[in-house]
mmCIF file of N, CA and C in Angstrom:
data_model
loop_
_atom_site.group_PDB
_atom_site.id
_atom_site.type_symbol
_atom_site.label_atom_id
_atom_site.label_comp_id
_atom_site.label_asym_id
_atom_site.label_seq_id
_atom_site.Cartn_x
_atom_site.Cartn_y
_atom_site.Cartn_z
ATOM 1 N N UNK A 1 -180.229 -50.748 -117.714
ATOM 2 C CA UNK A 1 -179.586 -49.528 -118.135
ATOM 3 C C UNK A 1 -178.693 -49.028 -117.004
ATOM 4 N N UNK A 2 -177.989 -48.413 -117.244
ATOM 5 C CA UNK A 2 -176.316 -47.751 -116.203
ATOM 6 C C UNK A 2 -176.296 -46.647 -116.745
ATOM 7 N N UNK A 3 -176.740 -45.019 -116.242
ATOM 8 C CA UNK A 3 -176.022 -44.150 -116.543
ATOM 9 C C UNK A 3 -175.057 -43.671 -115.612
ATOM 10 N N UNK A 4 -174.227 -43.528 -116.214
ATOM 11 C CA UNK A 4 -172.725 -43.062 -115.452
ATOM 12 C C UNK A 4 -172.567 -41.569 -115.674
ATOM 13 N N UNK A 5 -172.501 -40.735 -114.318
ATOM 14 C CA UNK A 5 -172.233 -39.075 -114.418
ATOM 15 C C UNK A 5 -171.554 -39.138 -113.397
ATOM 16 N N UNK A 6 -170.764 -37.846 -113.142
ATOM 17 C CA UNK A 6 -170.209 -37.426 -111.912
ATOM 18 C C UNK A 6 -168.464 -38.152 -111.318
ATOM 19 N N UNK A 7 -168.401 -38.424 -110.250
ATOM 20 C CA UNK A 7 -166.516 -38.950 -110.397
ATOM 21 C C UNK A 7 -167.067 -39.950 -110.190
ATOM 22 N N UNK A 8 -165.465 -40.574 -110.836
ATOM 23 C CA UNK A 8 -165.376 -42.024 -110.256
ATOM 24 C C UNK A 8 -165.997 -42.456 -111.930
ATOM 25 N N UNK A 9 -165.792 -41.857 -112.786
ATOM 26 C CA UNK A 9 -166.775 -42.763 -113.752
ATOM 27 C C UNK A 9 -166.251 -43.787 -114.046
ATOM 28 N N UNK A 10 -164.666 -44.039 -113.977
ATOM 29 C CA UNK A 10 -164.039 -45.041 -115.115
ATOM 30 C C UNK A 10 -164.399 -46.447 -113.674
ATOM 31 N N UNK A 11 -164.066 -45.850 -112.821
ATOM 32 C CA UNK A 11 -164.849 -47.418 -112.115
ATOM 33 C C UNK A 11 -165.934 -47.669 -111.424
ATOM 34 N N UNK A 12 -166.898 -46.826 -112.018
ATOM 35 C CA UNK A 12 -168.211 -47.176 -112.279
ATOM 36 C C UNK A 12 -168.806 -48.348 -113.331
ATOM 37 N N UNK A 13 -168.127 -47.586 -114.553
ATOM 38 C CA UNK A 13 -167.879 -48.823 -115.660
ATOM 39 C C UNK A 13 -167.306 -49.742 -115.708
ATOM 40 N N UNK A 14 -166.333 -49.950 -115.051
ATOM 41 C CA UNK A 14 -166.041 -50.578 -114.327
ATOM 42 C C UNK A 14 -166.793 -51.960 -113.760
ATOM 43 N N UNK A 15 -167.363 -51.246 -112.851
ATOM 44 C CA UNK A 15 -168.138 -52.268 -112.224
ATOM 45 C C UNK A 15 -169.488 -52.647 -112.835
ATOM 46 N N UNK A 16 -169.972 -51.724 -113.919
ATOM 47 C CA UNK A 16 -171.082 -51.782 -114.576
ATOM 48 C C UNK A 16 -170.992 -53.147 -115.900
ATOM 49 N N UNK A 17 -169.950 -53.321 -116.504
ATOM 50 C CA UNK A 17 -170.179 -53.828 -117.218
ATOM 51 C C UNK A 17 -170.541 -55.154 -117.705
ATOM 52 N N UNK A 18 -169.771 -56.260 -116.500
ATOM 53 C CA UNK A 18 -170.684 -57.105 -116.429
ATOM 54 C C UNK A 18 -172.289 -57.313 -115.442
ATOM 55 N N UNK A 19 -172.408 -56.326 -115.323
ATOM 56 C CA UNK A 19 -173.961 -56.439 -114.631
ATOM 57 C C UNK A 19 -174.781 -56.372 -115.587
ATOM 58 N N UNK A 20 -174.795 -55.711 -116.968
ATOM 59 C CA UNK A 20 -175.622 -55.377 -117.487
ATOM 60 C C UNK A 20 -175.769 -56.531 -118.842
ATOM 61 N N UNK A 21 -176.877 -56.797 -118.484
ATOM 62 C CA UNK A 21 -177.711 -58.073 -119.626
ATOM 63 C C UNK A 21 -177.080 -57.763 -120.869
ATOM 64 N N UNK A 22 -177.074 -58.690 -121.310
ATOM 65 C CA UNK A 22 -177.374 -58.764 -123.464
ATOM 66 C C UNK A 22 -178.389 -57.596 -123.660
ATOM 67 N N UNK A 23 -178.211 -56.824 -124.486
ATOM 68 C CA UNK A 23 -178.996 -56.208 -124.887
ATOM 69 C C UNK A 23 -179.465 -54.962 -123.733
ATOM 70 N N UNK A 24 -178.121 -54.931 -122.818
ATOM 71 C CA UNK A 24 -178.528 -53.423 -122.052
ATOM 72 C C UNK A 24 -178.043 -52.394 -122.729
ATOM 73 N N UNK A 25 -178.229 -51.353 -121.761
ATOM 74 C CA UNK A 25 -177.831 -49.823 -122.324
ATOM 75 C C UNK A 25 -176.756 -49.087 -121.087
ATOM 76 N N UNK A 26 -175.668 -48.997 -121.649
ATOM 77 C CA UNK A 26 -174.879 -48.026 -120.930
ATOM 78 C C UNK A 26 -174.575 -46.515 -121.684
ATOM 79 N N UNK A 27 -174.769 -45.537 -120.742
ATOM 80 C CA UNK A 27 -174.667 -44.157 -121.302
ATOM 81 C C UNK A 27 -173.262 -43.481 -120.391
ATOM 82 N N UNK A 28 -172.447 -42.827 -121.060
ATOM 83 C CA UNK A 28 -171.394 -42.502 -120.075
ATOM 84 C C UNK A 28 -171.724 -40.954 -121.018
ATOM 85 N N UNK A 29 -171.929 -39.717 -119.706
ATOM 86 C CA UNK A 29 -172.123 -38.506 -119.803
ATOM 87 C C UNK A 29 -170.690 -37.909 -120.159
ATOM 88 N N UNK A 30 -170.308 -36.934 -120.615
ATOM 89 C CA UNK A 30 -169.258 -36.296 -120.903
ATOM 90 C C UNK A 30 -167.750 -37.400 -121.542
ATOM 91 N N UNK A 31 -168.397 -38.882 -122.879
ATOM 92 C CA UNK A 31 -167.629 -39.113 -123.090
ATOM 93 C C UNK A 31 -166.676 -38.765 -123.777
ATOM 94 N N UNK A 32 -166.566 -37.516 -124.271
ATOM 95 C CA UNK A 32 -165.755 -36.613 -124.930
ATOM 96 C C UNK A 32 -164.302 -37.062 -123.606
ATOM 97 N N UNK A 33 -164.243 -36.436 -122.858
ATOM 98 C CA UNK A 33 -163.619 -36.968 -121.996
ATOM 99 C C UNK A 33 -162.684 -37.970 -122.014
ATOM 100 N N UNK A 34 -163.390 -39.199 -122.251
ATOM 101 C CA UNK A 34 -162.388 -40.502 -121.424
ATOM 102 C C UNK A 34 -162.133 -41.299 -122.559
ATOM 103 N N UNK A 35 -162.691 -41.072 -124.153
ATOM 104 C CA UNK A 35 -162.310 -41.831 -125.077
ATOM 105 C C UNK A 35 -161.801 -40.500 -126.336
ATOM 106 N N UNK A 36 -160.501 -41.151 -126.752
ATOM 107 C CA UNK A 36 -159.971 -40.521 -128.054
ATOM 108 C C UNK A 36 -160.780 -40.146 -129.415
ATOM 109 N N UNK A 37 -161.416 -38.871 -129.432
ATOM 110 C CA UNK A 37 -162.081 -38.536 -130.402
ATOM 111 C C UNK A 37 -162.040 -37.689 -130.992
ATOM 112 N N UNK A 38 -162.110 -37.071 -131.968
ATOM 113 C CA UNK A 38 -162.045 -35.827 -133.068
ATOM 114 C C UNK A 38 -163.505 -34.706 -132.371
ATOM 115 N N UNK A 39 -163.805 -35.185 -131.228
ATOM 116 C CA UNK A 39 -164.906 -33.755 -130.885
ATOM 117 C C UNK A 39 -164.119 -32.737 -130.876
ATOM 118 N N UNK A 40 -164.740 -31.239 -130.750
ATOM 119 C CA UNK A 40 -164.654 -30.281 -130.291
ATOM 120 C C UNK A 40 -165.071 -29.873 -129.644
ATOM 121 N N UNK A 41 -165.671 -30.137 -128.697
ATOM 122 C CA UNK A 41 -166.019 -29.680 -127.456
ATOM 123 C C UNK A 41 -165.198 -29.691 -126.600
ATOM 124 N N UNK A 42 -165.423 -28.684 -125.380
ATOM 125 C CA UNK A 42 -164.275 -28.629 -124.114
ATOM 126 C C UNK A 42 -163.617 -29.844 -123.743
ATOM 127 N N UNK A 43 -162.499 -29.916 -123.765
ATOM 128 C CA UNK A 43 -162.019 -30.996 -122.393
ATOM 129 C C UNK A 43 -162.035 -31.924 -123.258
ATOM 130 N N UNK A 44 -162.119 -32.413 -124.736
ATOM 131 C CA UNK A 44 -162.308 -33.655 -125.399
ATOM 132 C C UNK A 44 -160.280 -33.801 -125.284
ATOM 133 N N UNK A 45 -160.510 -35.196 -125.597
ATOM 134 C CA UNK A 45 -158.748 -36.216 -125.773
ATOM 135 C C UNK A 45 -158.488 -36.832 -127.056
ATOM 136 N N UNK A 46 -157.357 -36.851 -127.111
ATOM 137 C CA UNK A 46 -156.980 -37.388 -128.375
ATOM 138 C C UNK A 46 -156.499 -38.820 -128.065
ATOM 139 N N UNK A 47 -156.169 -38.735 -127.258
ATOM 140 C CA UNK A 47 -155.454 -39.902 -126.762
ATOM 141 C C UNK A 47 -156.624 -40.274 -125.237
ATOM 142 N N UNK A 48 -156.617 -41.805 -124.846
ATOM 143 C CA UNK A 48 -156.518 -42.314 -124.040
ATOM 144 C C UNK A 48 -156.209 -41.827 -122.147
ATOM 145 N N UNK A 49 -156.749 -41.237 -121.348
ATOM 146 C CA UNK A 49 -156.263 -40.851 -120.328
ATOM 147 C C UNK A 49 -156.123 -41.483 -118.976
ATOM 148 N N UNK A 50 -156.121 -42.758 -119.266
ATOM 149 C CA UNK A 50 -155.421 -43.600 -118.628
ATOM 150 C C UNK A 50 -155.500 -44.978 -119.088
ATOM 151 N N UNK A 51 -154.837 -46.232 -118.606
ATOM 152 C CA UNK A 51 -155.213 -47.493 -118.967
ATOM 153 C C UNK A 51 -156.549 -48.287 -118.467
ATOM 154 N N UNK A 52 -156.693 -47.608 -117.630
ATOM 155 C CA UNK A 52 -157.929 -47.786 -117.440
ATOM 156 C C UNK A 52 -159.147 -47.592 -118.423
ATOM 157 N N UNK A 53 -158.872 -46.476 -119.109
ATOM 158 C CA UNK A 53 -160.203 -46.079 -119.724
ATOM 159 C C UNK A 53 -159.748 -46.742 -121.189
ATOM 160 N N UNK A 54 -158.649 -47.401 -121.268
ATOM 161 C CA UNK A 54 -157.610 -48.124 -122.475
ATOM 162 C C UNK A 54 -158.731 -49.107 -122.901
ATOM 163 N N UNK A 55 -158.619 -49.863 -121.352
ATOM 164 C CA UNK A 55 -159.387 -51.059 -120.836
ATOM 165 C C UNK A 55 -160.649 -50.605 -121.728
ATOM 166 N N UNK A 56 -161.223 -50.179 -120.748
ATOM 167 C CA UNK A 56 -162.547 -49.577 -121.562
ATOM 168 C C UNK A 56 -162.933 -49.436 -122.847
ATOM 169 N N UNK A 57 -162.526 -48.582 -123.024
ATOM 170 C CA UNK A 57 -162.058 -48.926 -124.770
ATOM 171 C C UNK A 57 -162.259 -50.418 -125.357
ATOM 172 N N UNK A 58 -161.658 -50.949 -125.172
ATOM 173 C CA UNK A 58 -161.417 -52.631 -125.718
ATOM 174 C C UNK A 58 -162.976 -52.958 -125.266
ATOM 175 N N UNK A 59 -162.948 -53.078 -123.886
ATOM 176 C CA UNK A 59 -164.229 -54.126 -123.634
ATOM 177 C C UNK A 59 -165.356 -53.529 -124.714
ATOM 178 N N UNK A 60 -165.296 -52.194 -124.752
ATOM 179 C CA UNK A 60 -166.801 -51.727 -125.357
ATOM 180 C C UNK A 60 -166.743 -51.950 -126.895
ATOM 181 N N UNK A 61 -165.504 -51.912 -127.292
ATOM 182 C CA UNK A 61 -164.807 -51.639 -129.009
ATOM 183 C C UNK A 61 -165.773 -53.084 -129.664
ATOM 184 N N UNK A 62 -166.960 -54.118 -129.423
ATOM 185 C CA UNK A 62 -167.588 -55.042 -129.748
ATOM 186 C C UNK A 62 -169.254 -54.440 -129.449
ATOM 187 N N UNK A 63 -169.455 -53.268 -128.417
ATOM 188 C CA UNK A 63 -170.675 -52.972 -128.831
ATOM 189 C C UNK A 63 -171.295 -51.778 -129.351
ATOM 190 N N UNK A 64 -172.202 -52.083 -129.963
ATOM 191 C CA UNK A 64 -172.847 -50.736 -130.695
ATOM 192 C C UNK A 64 -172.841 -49.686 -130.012
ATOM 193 N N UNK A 65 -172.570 -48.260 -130.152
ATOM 194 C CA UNK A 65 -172.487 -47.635 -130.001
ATOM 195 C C UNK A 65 -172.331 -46.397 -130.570
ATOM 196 N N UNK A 66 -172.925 -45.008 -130.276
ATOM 197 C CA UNK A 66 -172.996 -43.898 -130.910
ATOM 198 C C UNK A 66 -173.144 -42.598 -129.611
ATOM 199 N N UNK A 67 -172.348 -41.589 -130.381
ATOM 200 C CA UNK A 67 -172.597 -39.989 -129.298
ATOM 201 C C UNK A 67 -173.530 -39.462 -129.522
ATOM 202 N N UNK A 68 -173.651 -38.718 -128.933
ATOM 203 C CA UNK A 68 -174.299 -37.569 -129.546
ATOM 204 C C UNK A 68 -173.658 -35.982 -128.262
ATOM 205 N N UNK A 69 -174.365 -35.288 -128.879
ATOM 206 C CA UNK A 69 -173.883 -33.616 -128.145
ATOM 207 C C UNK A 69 -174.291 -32.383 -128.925
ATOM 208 N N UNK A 70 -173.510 -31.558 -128.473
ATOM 209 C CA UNK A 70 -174.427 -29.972 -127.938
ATOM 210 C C UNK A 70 -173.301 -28.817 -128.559
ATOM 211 N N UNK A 71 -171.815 -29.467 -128.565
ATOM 212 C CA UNK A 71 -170.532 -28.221 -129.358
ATOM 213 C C UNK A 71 -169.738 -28.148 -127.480
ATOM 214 N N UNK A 72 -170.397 -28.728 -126.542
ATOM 215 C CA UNK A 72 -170.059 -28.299 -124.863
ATOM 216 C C UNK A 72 -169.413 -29.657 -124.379
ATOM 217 N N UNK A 73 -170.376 -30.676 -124.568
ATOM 218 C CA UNK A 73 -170.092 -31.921 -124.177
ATOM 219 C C UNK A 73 -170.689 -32.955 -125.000
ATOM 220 N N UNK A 74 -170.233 -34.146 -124.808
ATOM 221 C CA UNK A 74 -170.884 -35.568 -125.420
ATOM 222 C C UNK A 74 -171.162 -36.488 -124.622
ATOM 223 N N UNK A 75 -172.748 -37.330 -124.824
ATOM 224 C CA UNK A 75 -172.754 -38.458 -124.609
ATOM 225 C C UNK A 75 -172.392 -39.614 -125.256
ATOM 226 N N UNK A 76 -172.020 -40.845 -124.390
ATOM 227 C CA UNK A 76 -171.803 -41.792 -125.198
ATOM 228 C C UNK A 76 -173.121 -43.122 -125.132
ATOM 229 N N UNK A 77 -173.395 -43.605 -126.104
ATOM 230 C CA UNK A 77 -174.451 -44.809 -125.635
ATOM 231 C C UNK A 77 -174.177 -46.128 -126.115
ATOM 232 N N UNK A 78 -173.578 -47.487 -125.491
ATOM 233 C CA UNK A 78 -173.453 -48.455 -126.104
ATOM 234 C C UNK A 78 -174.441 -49.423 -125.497
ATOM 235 N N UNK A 79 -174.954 -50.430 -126.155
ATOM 236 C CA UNK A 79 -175.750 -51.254 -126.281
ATOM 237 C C UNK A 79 -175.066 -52.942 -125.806
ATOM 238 N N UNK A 80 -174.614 -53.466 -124.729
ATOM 239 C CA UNK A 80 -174.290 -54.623 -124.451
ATOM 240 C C UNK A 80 -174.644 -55.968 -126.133
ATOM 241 N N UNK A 81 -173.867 -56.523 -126.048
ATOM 242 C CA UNK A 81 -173.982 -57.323 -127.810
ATOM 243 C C UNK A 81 -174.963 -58.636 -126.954
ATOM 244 N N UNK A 82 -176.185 -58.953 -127.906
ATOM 245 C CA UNK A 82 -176.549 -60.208 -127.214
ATOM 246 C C UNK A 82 -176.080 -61.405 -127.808
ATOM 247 N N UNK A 83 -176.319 -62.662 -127.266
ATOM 248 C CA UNK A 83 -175.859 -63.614 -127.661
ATOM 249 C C UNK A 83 -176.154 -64.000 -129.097
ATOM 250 N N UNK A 84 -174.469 -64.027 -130.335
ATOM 251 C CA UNK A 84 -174.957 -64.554 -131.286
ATOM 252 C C UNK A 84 -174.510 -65.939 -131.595
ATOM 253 N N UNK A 85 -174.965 -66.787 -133.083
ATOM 254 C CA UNK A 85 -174.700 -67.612 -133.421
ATOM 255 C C UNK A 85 -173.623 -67.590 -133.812
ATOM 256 N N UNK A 86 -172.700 -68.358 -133.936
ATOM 257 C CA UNK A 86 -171.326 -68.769 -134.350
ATOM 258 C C UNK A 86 -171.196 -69.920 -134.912
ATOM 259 N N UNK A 87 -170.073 -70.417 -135.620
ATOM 260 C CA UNK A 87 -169.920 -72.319 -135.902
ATOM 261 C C UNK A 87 -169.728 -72.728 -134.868
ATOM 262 N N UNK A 88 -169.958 -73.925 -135.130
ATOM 263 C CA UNK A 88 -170.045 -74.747 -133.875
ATOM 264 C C UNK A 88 -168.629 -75.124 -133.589
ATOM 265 N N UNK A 89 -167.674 -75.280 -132.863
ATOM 266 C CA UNK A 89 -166.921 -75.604 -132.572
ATOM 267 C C UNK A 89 -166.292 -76.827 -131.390
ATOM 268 N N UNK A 90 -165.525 -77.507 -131.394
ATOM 269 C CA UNK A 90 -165.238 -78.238 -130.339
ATOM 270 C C UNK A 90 -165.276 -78.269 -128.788
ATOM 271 N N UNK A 91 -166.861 -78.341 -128.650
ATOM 272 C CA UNK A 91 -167.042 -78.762 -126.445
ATOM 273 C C UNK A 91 -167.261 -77.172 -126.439
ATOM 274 N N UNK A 92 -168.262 -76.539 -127.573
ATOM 275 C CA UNK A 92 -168.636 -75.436 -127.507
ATOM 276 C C UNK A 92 -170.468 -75.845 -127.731
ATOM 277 N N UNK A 93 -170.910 -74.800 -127.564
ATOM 278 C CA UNK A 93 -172.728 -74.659 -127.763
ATOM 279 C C UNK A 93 -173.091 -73.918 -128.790
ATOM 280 N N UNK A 94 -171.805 -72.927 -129.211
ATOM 281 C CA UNK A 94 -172.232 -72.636 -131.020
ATOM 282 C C UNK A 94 -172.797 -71.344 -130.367
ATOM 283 N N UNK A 95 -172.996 -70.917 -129.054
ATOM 284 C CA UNK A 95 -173.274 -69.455 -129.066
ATOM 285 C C UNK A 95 -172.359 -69.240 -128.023
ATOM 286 N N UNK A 96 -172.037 -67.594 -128.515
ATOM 287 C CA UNK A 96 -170.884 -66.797 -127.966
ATOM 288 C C UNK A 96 -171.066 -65.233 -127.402
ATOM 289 N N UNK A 97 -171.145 -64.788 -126.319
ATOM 290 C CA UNK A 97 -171.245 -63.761 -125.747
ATOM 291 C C UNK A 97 -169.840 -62.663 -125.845
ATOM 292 N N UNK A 98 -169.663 -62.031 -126.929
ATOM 293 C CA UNK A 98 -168.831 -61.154 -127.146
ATOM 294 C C UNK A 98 -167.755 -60.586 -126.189
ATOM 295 N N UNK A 99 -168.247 -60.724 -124.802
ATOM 296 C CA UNK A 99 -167.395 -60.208 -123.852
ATOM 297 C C UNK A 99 -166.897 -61.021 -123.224
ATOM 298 N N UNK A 100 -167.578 -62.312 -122.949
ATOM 299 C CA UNK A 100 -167.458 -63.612 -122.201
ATOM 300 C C UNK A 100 -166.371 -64.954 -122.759
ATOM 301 N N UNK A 101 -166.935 -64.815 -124.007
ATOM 302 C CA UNK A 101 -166.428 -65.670 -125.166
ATOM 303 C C UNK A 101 -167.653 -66.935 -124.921
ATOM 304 N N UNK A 102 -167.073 -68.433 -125.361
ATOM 305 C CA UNK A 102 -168.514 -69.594 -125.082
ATOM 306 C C UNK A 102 -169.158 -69.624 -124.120
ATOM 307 N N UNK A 103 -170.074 -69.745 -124.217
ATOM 308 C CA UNK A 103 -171.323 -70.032 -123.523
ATOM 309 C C UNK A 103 -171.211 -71.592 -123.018
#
């Protein structure tokens, strides 16, 4: 698990994301913040606030994930994807790590 609070978050995640196993848990505190969402809470974005957190976006846009919050702020919680089955393909092993691609 990685919870991310305080500065520096976007390269925290950054650096968090390949550390964390198949089947970890990343929580990013106040993601109202750093991803484009219809909250209402303070300080939420409509847009993207930097390419960085663009980035972000993408890498996570494959794992589960859900907010939650208070009307003040939001958390965010995504779940690292574990390894699934796929077809088998050519000088492949038929399993594929979502972020990685073949195994």
């Amino acid at each position: 698990m990685v919870l991310v609070d305080g500065r520096e978050r976007a390269a925290c995640v950054v650096g968090a994301l390949d550390k964390l196993r198949p089947g970890g848990l990343l929580v990013i505190d106040n993601a109202n913040r750093y991803f484009p969402s219809r909250s209402r809470a303070p300080r939420s974005t409509g847009t993207w606030p930097s390419d960085t957190w663009r980035e972000i976006g993408g890498r996570l846009s494959h794992w589960r994930g859900f907010w939650i919050g208070d009307g003040v702020s939001e958390t965010g919680f995504w779940t690292r994807p574990t390894l699934v089955d796929v077809p088998e393909h050519p000088g492949g092993t038929g399993m594929v790590d979502p972020l990685r691609g073949s195994e």
